[in-house]
Amino acid sequence: MLVLFLAGAPSVFDSFTLSQILTKALWLGIAAASLIFLSSYGGMISLGQTGIYAVAGFTMANLVHAAGGRNLGWDPWAATAAGIAVATLFGVLCGAIASRSYGIYFLMITLAISVIVFYFFAQVTTLSGYGGIRSVTPPAVIGNPVINPLPLYYAALVASVLVYVGIRYLARTPFGLALQGIRDDPARMQALGFNVSLHRALAFGVGAFIASIAGILSVWYTTQVSPGGINLAQTINILVIAVIGGLYRLEGAWVGAAVFSTIDNYSRLWMPNVGDWLGPDRFETVIGVIFLVIVLASPGGLVGIWESVWARRNRAGRGPTESSGMPAAEEVDGVVDHPAAV
Amino acid sequence: MLRPQRNEFRRLLATAALGLLAVTACANNSSTTTTTSGVIKIGILSDCAGDFGSFYNDDIGGALSVLAAHYGGKATGSLPKDGMTGAKIAGKDIQIVGFGCSDSTANKAIEETRRLVEQLGADILIGPLSGDEGIAVANYAKTNQPNKTFLNGISGAQEATLKVQAPNFFRFNPDGAQWSAGLGSYAYNKLGWRTAAVIGDDYAFPYTSLAGFIAEFCAIGGNVTKRVWPPLGTTDFSSFVAQLPTNVDGTFVGIGGAGLITFLKQYQQANGAISSKHFMGNLFWIDPQLLTAIGTPLVGAVAASGIAADDTSAQTKAYVQELSVYPATQKDAASVFTLGYWSAMTALGMALTSVNGDISGNQKALQAALAKIVIDGPYGKISLDSNRQAIADNWVTQVTPPPAGSNVPGLKTILQIPKVDQTFGGFFSSSTPNLDRSNPPCAKKTPPPWVGNEVPVNFG
């Protein structure tokens, strides 16, 4: 129903909203979904997703016709495939390095990946430089998203649905089940004969594949790519989106991204000027306050709030139960609340 | 147990999405994007974050002051960012639809440009501030919005006009190289430099700014032996200071914004006091905000920009008076940031008046008028070349000791470099390589036309 509604959205909205709110929410959602996949199924909270999607974006942008970069003039689809392949490979490599680490160490290694990628592209002027690559040629079917945002919107929608369905499918495969076992108790899985590090590295590769799709869409969306779009702030934005939506609920990725891009845009219109304290240029403050409120009110994000409200209602309907007081960790499609993984 | 809950969950999600879409739809309706006749919508794009975020109100203030001084605009608050209403040009209401808040990255500049133009329906955009932002916005103007008009704010990367050549992008400020005109010759002929090192932030504006020095210094016969490029946003310059050679006659510093203050401190910690005979800087050295923060270490050194800060002519006084609506901006009148946005709005006001406020016909009449505008600016006339890039005088300025009772150094303009054009008399063209870390090469050539024709000035 949601997908059907989103499919009909272009008839409701003007091209700006379609492009700057919905399309942006969809590609940011895919980037956040790659993080939520890793955190909810693999117990890995990665700050490296921005770096990985940047590798896909920069690879693709260098291969096609563009102003800046290598400008090699490849067919956009071939360049897209190459971008995704290089980023996935890069992800597996990073996964191999990070897979033996847990908790804060894993977080730091993945943060380092994003920072290294940022400085690499900012400093290697033959591949980008600080100014980045402009007027990147998208495939003909996408066209110029500023003039006609529809094709890119549908491409992002289809990609989002495929990513969602794909992750759900993967979670039920033996690989996905083993990954969830590793998330819950790596030592026991090791004892059962599973190669825990390999599993985690491969899962990181899958996360990289998903992130790389977001990377490609982001370049088509802005028609350019520059290190300014993959800096530390963006790395944190992706984490904030995932946490606002719900770090352990796949749907949360797109919910968080939709809320983020809506606030990002409209806070500039609605925010009154209060001296130097508050104003349209204080967007980060607003997001920060919302982030704090959500984290305090519901560690499961917005989707977590829905679920706990629903669980309470159900319990109220059933009458008092033994466990009244604390909302139980409800299982939804194999995803469980797993704050211990943090 | 699981099945009904899952369905309910999905219904909830769908409801949430519907709610969100309804909210965005409402918000969208509240900001109509159609151009009503009788109203001209202008968006102003600057930086409110990043290295140049502190110039936000100077930028917007420079532009809005013109509306207040000449077109009946009324400030709606004490700060420029509070907005302005009531301005009319040629009988048309001028509506400031919003202020873009970028952070000196191309990504953010485009996002904000699109918000102002596509969402808020700006017919005309003034901005942006920084080099790479300017190149991105010029590309956007050329490719995506050929029927709207863009006037640069104060971005100064050469590529934005010389290479992109968007027919609807107008820049009434000199580029970074033009702002350095006169310094290469001063270093070679007055200070006796034969070899030099340069250091600048690693992005498009310093590439252009240092290119102006390199082109002129090398054309006369000097040699630039080392180019050092710390990334924009660097907070620790020690490793870059260490890379600067000490066996050269001088060092040209093109680090801008907040980074300049840190760099100068760390340079002095490493190498002792700055020798004004062996150090030279670009326009940032003599910006009022930065000069106040830096204090006295630069006294005696020479820099250049499109501003003659000690000029007290009637023209300059009139300009400063125009800024009186915003006292804080007026204090920074002698800042290229204020002047750049002031020039853009001044040119726009003149052009709109000359076409009687007519922006129909895809704004072609307005754009034709803009191309012919000559601003009688506070520091000389500003006209446009065939790429819609400013031709203007440049001013070589010396930092002087602070007056009694102050710790902020003064400025003394010593040379006028007349009618500096973007090509440096043919040194740069649309076919020369884009400026970067290694371009332009250091080569002896015919010097730019102003070398030997500098006009000594003394404003007393």
PDB file of C-alpha atoms in Angstrom, chain B residues 234-436:
ATOM      1  CA  THR B 234      42.767  22.436   8.112  1.00  0.00           C
ATOM      2  CA  THR B 235      43.127  23.340  11.779  1.00  0.00           C
ATOM      3  CA  ASP B 236      46.747  22.296  12.304  1.00  0.00           C
ATOM      4  CA  PHE B 237      49.152  23.796   9.775  1.00  0.00           C
ATOM      5  CA  SER B 238      52.392  22.634  11.392  1.00  0.00           C
ATOM      6  CA  SER B 239      53.169  20.006   8.748  1.00  0.00           C
ATOM      7  CA  PHE B 240      52.444  22.522   5.979  1.00  0.00           C
ATOM      8  CA  VAL B 241      54.580  25.213   7.608  1.00  0.00           C
ATOM      9  CA  ALA B 242      57.390  22.664   7.672  1.00  0.00           C
ATOM     10  CA  GLN B 243      57.027  22.130   3.915  1.00  0.00           C
ATOM     11  CA  LEU B 244      57.622  25.804   3.123  1.00  0.00           C
ATOM     12  CA  PRO B 245      61.224  26.315   2.035  1.00  0.00           C
ATOM     13  CA  THR B 246      63.321  28.947   3.806  1.00  0.00           C
ATOM     14  CA  ASN B 247      65.807  29.376   0.957  1.00  0.00           C
ATOM     15  CA  VAL B 248      63.450  31.486  -1.175  1.00  0.00           C
ATOM     16  CA  ASP B 249      63.214  35.262  -1.367  1.00  0.00           C
ATOM     17  CA  GLY B 250      59.597  35.336  -0.302  1.00  0.00           C
ATOM     18  CA  THR B 251      56.409  33.458   0.462  1.00  0.00           C
ATOM     19  CA  PHE B 252      52.984  34.279  -0.915  1.00  0.00           C
ATOM     20  CA  VAL B 253      50.138  33.271   1.428  1.00  0.00           C
ATOM     21  CA  GLY B 254      46.700  32.527   0.042  1.00  0.00           C
ATOM     22  CA  ILE B 255      45.098  30.845   3.035  1.00  0.00           C
ATOM     23  CA  GLY B 256      41.677  32.272   3.734  1.00  0.00           C
ATOM     24  CA  GLY B 257      39.026  32.623   6.391  1.00  0.00           C
ATOM     25  CA  ALA B 258      39.510  31.134   9.828  1.00  0.00           C
ATOM     26  CA  GLY B 259      42.529  29.083   8.712  1.00  0.00           C
ATOM     27  CA  LEU B 260      44.669  32.181   8.088  1.00  0.00           C
ATOM     28  CA  ILE B 261      44.735  33.116  11.773  1.00  0.00           C
ATOM     29  CA  THR B 262      45.911  29.644  12.808  1.00  0.00           C
ATOM     30  CA  PHE B 263      48.448  29.447   9.991  1.00  0.00           C
ATOM     31  CA  LEU B 264      50.082  32.763  10.902  1.00  0.00           C
ATOM     32  CA  LYS B 265      50.320  31.765  14.572  1.00  0.00           C
ATOM     33  CA  GLN B 266      51.909  28.429  13.747  1.00  0.00           C
ATOM     34  CA  TYR B 267      54.251  29.987  11.197  1.00  0.00           C
ATOM     35  CA  GLN B 268      55.550  32.414  13.812  1.00  0.00           C
ATOM     36  CA  GLN B 269      55.938  29.620  16.369  1.00  0.00           C
ATOM     37  CA  ALA B 270      58.054  27.693  13.889  1.00  0.00           C
ATOM     38  CA  ASN B 271      60.018  30.442  12.144  1.00  0.00           C
ATOM     39  CA  GLY B 272      59.856  33.516  14.369  1.00  0.00           C
ATOM     40  CA  ALA B 273      58.319  36.882  13.520  1.00  0.00           C
ATOM     41  CA  ILE B 274      56.973  37.445  10.034  1.00  0.00           C
ATOM     42  CA  SER B 275      59.272  39.611   7.926  1.00  0.00           C
ATOM     43  CA  SER B 276      57.165  42.015   5.929  1.00  0.00           C
ATOM     44  CA  LYS B 277      59.768  42.085   3.132  1.00  0.00           C
ATOM     45  CA  HIS B 278      59.595  38.347   2.622  1.00  0.00           C
ATOM     46  CA  PHE B 279      55.897  37.758   3.072  1.00  0.00           C
ATOM     47  CA  MET B 280      52.963  38.761   0.956  1.00  0.00           C
ATOM     48  CA  GLY B 281      49.279  37.854   1.024  1.00  0.00           C
ATOM     49  CA  ASN B 282      46.096  37.897  -1.006  1.00  0.00           C
ATOM     50  CA  LEU B 283      42.879  39.765  -0.273  1.00  0.00           C
ATOM     51  CA  PHE B 284      42.204  37.939   2.997  1.00  0.00           C
ATOM     52  CA  TRP B 285      45.056  39.755   4.736  1.00  0.00           C
ATOM     53  CA  ILE B 286      43.308  43.073   4.475  1.00  0.00           C
ATOM     54  CA  ASP B 287      39.740  41.993   5.178  1.00  0.00           C
ATOM     55  CA  PRO B 288      38.488  44.030   8.170  1.00  0.00           C
ATOM     56  CA  GLN B 289      37.227  40.987  10.103  1.00  0.00           C
ATOM     57  CA  LEU B 290      40.417  38.980   9.649  1.00  0.00           C
ATOM     58  CA  LEU B 291      42.742  41.936  10.172  1.00  0.00           C
ATOM     59  CA  THR B 292      41.084  42.571  13.541  1.00  0.00           C
ATOM     60  CA  ALA B 293      41.606  38.932  14.517  1.00  0.00           C
ATOM     61  CA  ILE B 294      45.201  38.754  13.285  1.00  0.00           C
ATOM     62  CA  GLY B 295      46.400  42.014  14.862  1.00  0.00           C
ATOM     63  CA  THR B 296      49.883  43.382  14.364  1.00  0.00           C
ATOM     64  CA  PRO B 297      52.084  40.548  12.982  1.00  0.00           C
ATOM     65  CA  LEU B 298      51.430  41.616   9.401  1.00  0.00           C
ATOM     66  CA  VAL B 299      52.366  45.298   9.828  1.00  0.00           C
ATOM     67  CA  GLY B 300      54.510  46.422   6.904  1.00  0.00           C
ATOM     68  CA  ALA B 301      53.441  43.579   4.620  1.00  0.00           C
ATOM     69  CA  VAL B 302      51.702  44.093   1.310  1.00  0.00           C
ATOM     70  CA  ALA B 303      48.546  42.518  -0.059  1.00  0.00           C
ATOM     71  CA  ALA B 304      46.028  43.400  -2.759  1.00  0.00           C
ATOM     72  CA  SER B 305      42.311  43.356  -3.439  1.00  0.00           C
ATOM     73  CA  GLY B 306      39.599  45.281  -5.226  1.00  0.00           C
ATOM     74  CA  ILE B 307      39.328  47.628  -2.262  1.00  0.00           C
ATOM     75  CA  ALA B 308      41.224  50.788  -1.377  1.00  0.00           C
ATOM     76  CA  ALA B 309      40.329  50.778   2.305  1.00  0.00           C
ATOM     77  CA  ASP B 310      41.675  54.275   3.062  1.00  0.00           C
ATOM     78  CA  ASP B 311      40.003  55.936   0.097  1.00  0.00           C
ATOM     79  CA  THR B 312      37.903  58.827   1.393  1.00  0.00           C
ATOM     80  CA  SER B 313      36.469  60.050  -1.903  1.00  0.00           C
ATOM     81  CA  ALA B 314      32.827  61.086  -2.158  1.00  0.00           C
ATOM     82  CA  GLN B 315      32.143  57.860  -4.052  1.00  0.00           C
ATOM     83  CA  THR B 316      33.445  55.723  -1.191  1.00  0.00           C
ATOM     84  CA  LYS B 317      31.604  57.784   1.409  1.00  0.00           C
ATOM     85  CA  ALA B 318      28.371  57.350  -0.519  1.00  0.00           C
ATOM     86  CA  TYR B 319      28.907  53.584  -0.556  1.00  0.00           C
ATOM     87  CA  VAL B 320      29.558  53.458   3.198  1.00  0.00           C
ATOM     88  CA  GLN B 321      26.495  55.621   3.755  1.00  0.00           C
ATOM     89  CA  GLU B 322      24.388  53.163   1.742  1.00  0.00           C
ATOM     90  CA  LEU B 323      25.254  50.446   4.226  1.00  0.00           C
ATOM     91  CA  SER B 324      23.998  52.475   7.209  1.00  0.00           C
ATOM     92  CA  VAL B 325      20.840  50.402   7.500  1.00  0.00           C
ATOM     93  CA  TYR B 326      22.961  47.624   9.026  1.00  0.00           C
ATOM     94  CA  PRO B 327      25.628  49.127  11.345  1.00  0.00           C
ATOM     95  CA  ALA B 328      27.581  45.853  11.698  1.00  0.00           C
ATOM     96  CA  THR B 329      27.804  45.483   7.917  1.00  0.00           C
ATOM     97  CA  GLN B 330      28.710  49.140   7.554  1.00  0.00           C
ATOM     98  CA  LYS B 331      31.670  48.538   9.861  1.00  0.00           C
ATOM     99  CA  ASP B 332      32.865  45.928   7.353  1.00  0.00           C
ATOM    100  CA  ALA B 333      32.266  48.181   4.345  1.00  0.00           C
ATOM    101  CA  ALA B 334      35.877  47.746   3.208  1.00  0.00           C
ATOM    102  CA  SER B 335      35.384  43.972   2.875  1.00  0.00           C
ATOM    103  CA  VAL B 336      35.278  42.314  -0.531  1.00  0.00           C
ATOM    104  CA  PHE B 337      32.426  40.172   0.789  1.00  0.00           C
ATOM    105  CA  THR B 338      30.204  43.179   1.476  1.00  0.00           C
ATOM    106  CA  LEU B 339      31.307  44.895  -1.736  1.00  0.00           C
ATOM    107  CA  GLY B 340      30.673  41.820  -3.913  1.00  0.00           C
ATOM    108  CA  TYR B 341      27.068  41.363  -2.832  1.00  0.00           C
ATOM    109  CA  TRP B 342      26.552  45.146  -2.926  1.00  0.00           C
ATOM    110  CA  SER B 343      27.844  45.222  -6.524  1.00  0.00           C
ATOM    111  CA  ALA B 344      25.548  42.392  -7.596  1.00  0.00           C
ATOM    112  CA  MET B 345      22.434  44.048  -6.187  1.00  0.00           C
ATOM    113  CA  THR B 346      23.490  47.457  -7.506  1.00  0.00           C
ATOM    114  CA  ALA B 347      23.925  46.054 -11.019  1.00  0.00           C
ATOM    115  CA  LEU B 348      20.622  44.197 -10.767  1.00  0.00           C
ATOM    116  CA  GLY B 349      18.813  47.331  -9.628  1.00  0.00           C
ATOM    117  CA  MET B 350      20.258  49.322 -12.532  1.00  0.00           C
ATOM    118  CA  ALA B 351      19.437  46.636 -15.082  1.00  0.00           C
ATOM    119  CA  LEU B 352      15.886  46.103 -13.793  1.00  0.00           C
ATOM    120  CA  THR B 353      15.308  49.852 -13.910  1.00  0.00           C
ATOM    121  CA  SER B 354      16.584  50.039 -17.482  1.00  0.00           C
ATOM    122  CA  VAL B 355      14.198  47.288 -18.651  1.00  0.00           C
ATOM    123  CA  ASN B 356      11.363  48.789 -16.602  1.00  0.00           C
ATOM    124  CA  GLY B 357      11.150  45.741 -14.352  1.00  0.00           C
ATOM    125  CA  ASP B 358      10.335  43.453 -17.263  1.00  0.00           C
ATOM    126  CA  ILE B 359      11.468  39.892 -16.604  1.00  0.00           C
ATOM    127  CA  SER B 360       9.209  38.260 -19.180  1.00  0.00           C
ATOM    128  CA  GLY B 361      10.587  36.576 -22.302  1.00  0.00           C
ATOM    129  CA  ASN B 362      12.820  34.294 -20.243  1.00  0.00           C
ATOM    130  CA  GLN B 363      14.575  37.350 -18.808  1.00  0.00           C
ATOM    131  CA  LYS B 364      16.506  37.867 -22.035  1.00  0.00           C
ATOM    132  CA  ALA B 365      16.032  41.663 -21.986  1.00  0.00           C
ATOM    133  CA  LEU B 366      17.229  41.789 -18.384  1.00  0.00           C
ATOM    134  CA  GLN B 367      20.266  39.667 -19.201  1.00  0.00           C
ATOM    135  CA  ALA B 368      21.126  41.842 -22.205  1.00  0.00           C
ATOM    136  CA  ALA B 369      20.867  44.922 -19.982  1.00  0.00           C
ATOM    137  CA  LEU B 370      23.049  43.373 -17.287  1.00  0.00           C
ATOM    138  CA  ALA B 371      25.808  42.636 -19.783  1.00  0.00           C
ATOM    139  CA  LYS B 372      26.072  46.369 -20.537  1.00  0.00           C
ATOM    140  CA  ILE B 373      25.898  47.683 -16.964  1.00  0.00           C
ATOM    141  CA  VAL B 374      28.839  49.712 -15.708  1.00  0.00           C
ATOM    142  CA  ILE B 375      28.828  50.230 -11.939  1.00  0.00           C
ATOM    143  CA  ASP B 376      30.298  53.429 -10.613  1.00  0.00           C
ATOM    144  CA  GLY B 377      31.645  51.604  -7.587  1.00  0.00           C
ATOM    145  CA  PRO B 378      33.292  52.987  -4.459  1.00  0.00           C
ATOM    146  CA  TYR B 379      36.752  52.003  -5.734  1.00  0.00           C
ATOM    147  CA  GLY B 380      36.364  52.620  -9.454  1.00  0.00           C
ATOM    148  CA  LYS B 381      34.199  51.576 -12.347  1.00  0.00           C
ATOM    149  CA  ILE B 382      33.240  47.922 -12.837  1.00  0.00           C
ATOM    150  CA  SER B 383      32.228  46.723 -16.302  1.00  0.00           C
ATOM    151  CA  LEU B 384      31.841  43.241 -17.793  1.00  0.00           C
ATOM    152  CA  ASP B 385      33.816  41.444 -20.491  1.00  0.00           C
ATOM    153  CA  SER B 386      32.316  39.126 -23.116  1.00  0.00           C
ATOM    154  CA  ASN B 387      32.198  36.247 -20.598  1.00  0.00           C
ATOM    155  CA  ARG B 388      30.188  38.464 -18.229  1.00  0.00           C
ATOM    156  CA  GLN B 389      33.182  38.760 -15.920  1.00  0.00           C
ATOM    157  CA  ALA B 390      34.133  41.992 -14.165  1.00  0.00           C
ATOM    158  CA  ILE B 391      36.904  44.279 -15.403  1.00  0.00           C
ATOM    159  CA  ALA B 392      37.927  46.484 -12.488  1.00  0.00           C
ATOM    160  CA  ASP B 393      40.796  48.328 -10.844  1.00  0.00           C
ATOM    161  CA  ASN B 394      42.885  46.477  -8.282  1.00  0.00           C
ATOM    162  CA  TRP B 395      44.624  48.073  -5.305  1.00  0.00           C
ATOM    163  CA  VAL B 396      47.942  47.131  -3.723  1.00  0.00           C
ATOM    164  CA  THR B 397      47.768  47.878  -0.021  1.00  0.00           C
ATOM    165  CA  GLN B 398      50.246  47.972   2.840  1.00  0.00           C
ATOM    166  CA  VAL B 399      49.367  47.065   6.430  1.00  0.00           C
ATOM    167  CA  THR B 400      50.316  49.963   8.740  1.00  0.00           C
ATOM    168  CA  PRO B 401      50.814  50.125  12.525  1.00  0.00           C
ATOM    169  CA  PRO B 402      47.626  50.524  14.579  1.00  0.00           C
ATOM    170  CA  PRO B 403      46.597  54.102  15.324  1.00  0.00           C
ATOM    171  CA  ALA B 404      47.020  55.260  18.923  1.00  0.00           C
ATOM    172  CA  GLY B 405      44.619  53.567  21.299  1.00  0.00           C
ATOM    173  CA  SER B 406      43.839  50.679  18.989  1.00  0.00           C
ATOM    174  CA  ASN B 407      45.361  47.278  18.375  1.00  0.00           C
ATOM    175  CA  VAL B 408      43.845  46.868  14.913  1.00  0.00           C
ATOM    176  CA  PRO B 409      46.358  47.734  12.184  1.00  0.00           C
ATOM    177  CA  GLY B 410      45.566  50.337   9.579  1.00  0.00           C
ATOM    178  CA  LEU B 411      45.765  50.050   5.789  1.00  0.00           C
ATOM    179  CA  LYS B 412      47.488  52.306   3.295  1.00  0.00           C
ATOM    180  CA  THR B 413      46.776  51.925  -0.409  1.00  0.00           C
ATOM    181  CA  ILE B 414      49.974  52.403  -2.388  1.00  0.00           C
ATOM    182  CA  LEU B 415      49.250  51.359  -5.982  1.00  0.00           C
ATOM    183  CA  GLN B 416      46.300  51.429  -8.322  1.00  0.00           C
ATOM    184  CA  ILE B 417      46.353  48.679 -10.954  1.00  0.00           C
ATOM    185  CA  PRO B 418      44.004  50.010 -13.629  1.00  0.00           C
ATOM    186  CA  LYS B 419      41.437  47.937 -15.526  1.00  0.00           C
ATOM    187  CA  VAL B 420      42.500  44.436 -14.625  1.00  0.00           C
ATOM    188  CA  ASP B 421      40.852  41.856 -16.858  1.00  0.00           C
ATOM    189  CA  GLN B 422      40.440  38.144 -16.279  1.00  0.00           C
ATOM    190  CA  THR B 423      42.754  37.022 -19.068  1.00  0.00           C
ATOM    191  CA  PHE B 424      45.798  38.947 -17.777  1.00  0.00           C
ATOM    192  CA  GLY B 425      46.284  40.277 -21.295  1.00  0.00           C
ATOM    193  CA  GLY B 426      46.039  36.825 -22.877  1.00  0.00           C
ATOM    194  CA  PHE B 427      47.777  34.753 -20.188  1.00  0.00           C
ATOM    195  CA  PHE B 428      44.527  32.907 -19.380  1.00  0.00           C
ATOM    196  CA  SER B 429      41.902  31.841 -21.902  1.00  0.00           C
ATOM    197  CA  SER B 430      39.134  29.308 -22.290  1.00  0.00           C
ATOM    198  CA  SER B 431      41.698  26.894 -23.729  1.00  0.00           C
ATOM    199  CA  THR B 432      44.378  27.221 -21.030  1.00  0.00           C
ATOM    200  CA  PRO B 433      44.313  24.342 -18.520  1.00  0.00           C
ATOM    201  CA  ASN B 434      41.971  24.657 -15.531  1.00  0.00           C
ATOM    202  CA  LEU B 435      43.836  26.183 -12.615  1.00  0.00           C
ATOM    203  CA  ASP B 436      44.911  23.579 -10.085  1.00  0.00           C
TER     204      ASP B 436
END
